[in-house]
PDB file of C-alpha atoms in Angstrom:
ATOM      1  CA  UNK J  62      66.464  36.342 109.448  1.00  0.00           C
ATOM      2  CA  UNK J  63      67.567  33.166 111.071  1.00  0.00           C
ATOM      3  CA  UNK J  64      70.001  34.043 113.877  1.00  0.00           C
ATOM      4  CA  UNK J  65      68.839  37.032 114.719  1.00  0.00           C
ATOM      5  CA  UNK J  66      68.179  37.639 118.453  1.00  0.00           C
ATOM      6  CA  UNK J  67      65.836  40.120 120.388  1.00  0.00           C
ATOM      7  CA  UNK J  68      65.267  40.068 124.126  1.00  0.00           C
ATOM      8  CA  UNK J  69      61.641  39.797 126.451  1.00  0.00           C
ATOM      9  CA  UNK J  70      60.483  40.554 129.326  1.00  0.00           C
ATOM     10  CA  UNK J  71      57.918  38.254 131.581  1.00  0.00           C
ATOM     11  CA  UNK J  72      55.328  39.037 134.030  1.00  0.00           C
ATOM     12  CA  UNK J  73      57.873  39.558 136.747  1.00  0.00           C
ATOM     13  CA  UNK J  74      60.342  41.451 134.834  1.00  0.00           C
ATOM     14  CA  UNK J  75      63.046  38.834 133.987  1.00  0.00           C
ATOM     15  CA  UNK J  76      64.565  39.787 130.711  1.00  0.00           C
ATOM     16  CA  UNK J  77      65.175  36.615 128.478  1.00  0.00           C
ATOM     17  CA  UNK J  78      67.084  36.224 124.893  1.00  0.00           C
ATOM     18  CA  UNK J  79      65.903  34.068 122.240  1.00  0.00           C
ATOM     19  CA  UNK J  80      67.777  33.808 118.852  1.00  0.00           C
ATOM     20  CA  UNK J  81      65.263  32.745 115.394  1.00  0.00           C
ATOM     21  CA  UNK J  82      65.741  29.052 114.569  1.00  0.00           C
ATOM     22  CA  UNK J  83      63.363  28.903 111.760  1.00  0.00           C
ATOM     23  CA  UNK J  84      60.972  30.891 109.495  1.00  0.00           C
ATOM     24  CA  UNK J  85      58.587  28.808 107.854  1.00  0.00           C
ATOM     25  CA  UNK J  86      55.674  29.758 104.905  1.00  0.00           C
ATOM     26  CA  UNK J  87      53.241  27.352 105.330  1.00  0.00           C
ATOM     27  CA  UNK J  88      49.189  27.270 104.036  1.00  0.00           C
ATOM     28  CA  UNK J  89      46.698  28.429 105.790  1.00  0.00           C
ATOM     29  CA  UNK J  90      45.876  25.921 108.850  1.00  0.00           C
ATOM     30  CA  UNK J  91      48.768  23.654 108.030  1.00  0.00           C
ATOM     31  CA  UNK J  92      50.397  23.522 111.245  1.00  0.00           C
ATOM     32  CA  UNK J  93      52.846  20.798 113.150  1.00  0.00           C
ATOM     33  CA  UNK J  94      51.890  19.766 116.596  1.00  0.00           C
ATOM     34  CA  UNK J  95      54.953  20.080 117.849  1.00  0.00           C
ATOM     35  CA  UNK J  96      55.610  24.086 117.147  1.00  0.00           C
ATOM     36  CA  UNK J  97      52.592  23.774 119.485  1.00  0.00           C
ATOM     37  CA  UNK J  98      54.004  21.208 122.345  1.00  0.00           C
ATOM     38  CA  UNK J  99      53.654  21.885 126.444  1.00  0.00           C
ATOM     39  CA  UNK J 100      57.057  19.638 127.111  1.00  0.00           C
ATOM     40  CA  UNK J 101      60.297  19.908 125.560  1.00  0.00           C
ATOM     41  CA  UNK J 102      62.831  22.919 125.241  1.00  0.00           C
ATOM     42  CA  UNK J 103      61.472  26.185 125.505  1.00  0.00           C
ATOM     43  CA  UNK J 104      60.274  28.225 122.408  1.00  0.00           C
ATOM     44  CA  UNK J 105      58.336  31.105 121.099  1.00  0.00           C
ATOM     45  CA  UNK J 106      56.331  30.891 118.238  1.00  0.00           C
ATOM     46  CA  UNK J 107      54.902  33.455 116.111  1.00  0.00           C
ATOM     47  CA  UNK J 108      52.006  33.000 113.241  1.00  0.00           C
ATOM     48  CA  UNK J 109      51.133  35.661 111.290  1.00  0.00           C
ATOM     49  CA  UNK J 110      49.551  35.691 107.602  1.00  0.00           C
ATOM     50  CA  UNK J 111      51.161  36.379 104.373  1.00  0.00           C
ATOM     51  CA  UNK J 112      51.568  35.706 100.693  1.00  0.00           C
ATOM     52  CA  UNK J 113      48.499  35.808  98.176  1.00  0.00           C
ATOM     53  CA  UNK J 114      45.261  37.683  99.328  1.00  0.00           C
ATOM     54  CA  UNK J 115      41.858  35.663  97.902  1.00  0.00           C
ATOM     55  CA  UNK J 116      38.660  37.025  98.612  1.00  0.00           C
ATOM     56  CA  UNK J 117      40.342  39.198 101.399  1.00  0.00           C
ATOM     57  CA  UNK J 118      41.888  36.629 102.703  1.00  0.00           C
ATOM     58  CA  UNK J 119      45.654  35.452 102.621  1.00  0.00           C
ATOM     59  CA  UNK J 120      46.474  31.910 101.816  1.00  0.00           C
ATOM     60  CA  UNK J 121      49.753  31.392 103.647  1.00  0.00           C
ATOM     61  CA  UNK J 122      51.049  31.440 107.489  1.00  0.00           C
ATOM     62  CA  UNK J 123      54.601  32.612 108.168  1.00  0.00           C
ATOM     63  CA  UNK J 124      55.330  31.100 111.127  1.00  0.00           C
ATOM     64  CA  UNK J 125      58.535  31.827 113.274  1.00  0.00           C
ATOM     65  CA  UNK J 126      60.056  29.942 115.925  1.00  0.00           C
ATOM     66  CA  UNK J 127      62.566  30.880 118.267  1.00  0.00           C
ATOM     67  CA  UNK J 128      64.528  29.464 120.992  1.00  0.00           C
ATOM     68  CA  UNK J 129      66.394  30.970 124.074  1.00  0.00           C
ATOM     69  CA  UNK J 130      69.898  31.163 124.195  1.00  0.00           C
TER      70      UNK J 130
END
């Protein structure tokens, strides 16, 4: 859910919080450039498929992007 937070750890062992901004169901290869940008605030994004499966495949992306806090 939006809000919720869960910590990382990078590749020298600094431990990081990010809190979900927004949770998105988009279709399959709609995406926005900017969930995708090198400049700006820091965020994480994760794709992953859902929805309706069509000739084994799905038809939707959830994508969710968070931000640290």
């Amino acid at each position: 859910p939006i809000g919720s937070k869960f910590r990382i750890v990078d590749e020298i062992g600094k431990t990081k919080t990010y809190a979900i901004v927004k949770r998105i169901v988009t279709p399959k290869g709609v995406y926005k450039k900017d969930w995708f940008r090198l400049n700006g605030d820091r965020q994480l994004v994760l794709v992953t498929c859902t929805g309706k499966v069509v000739n084994h495949s799905y038809l939707s992306n959830l994508v969710i992007i968070a931000a640290p806090i």
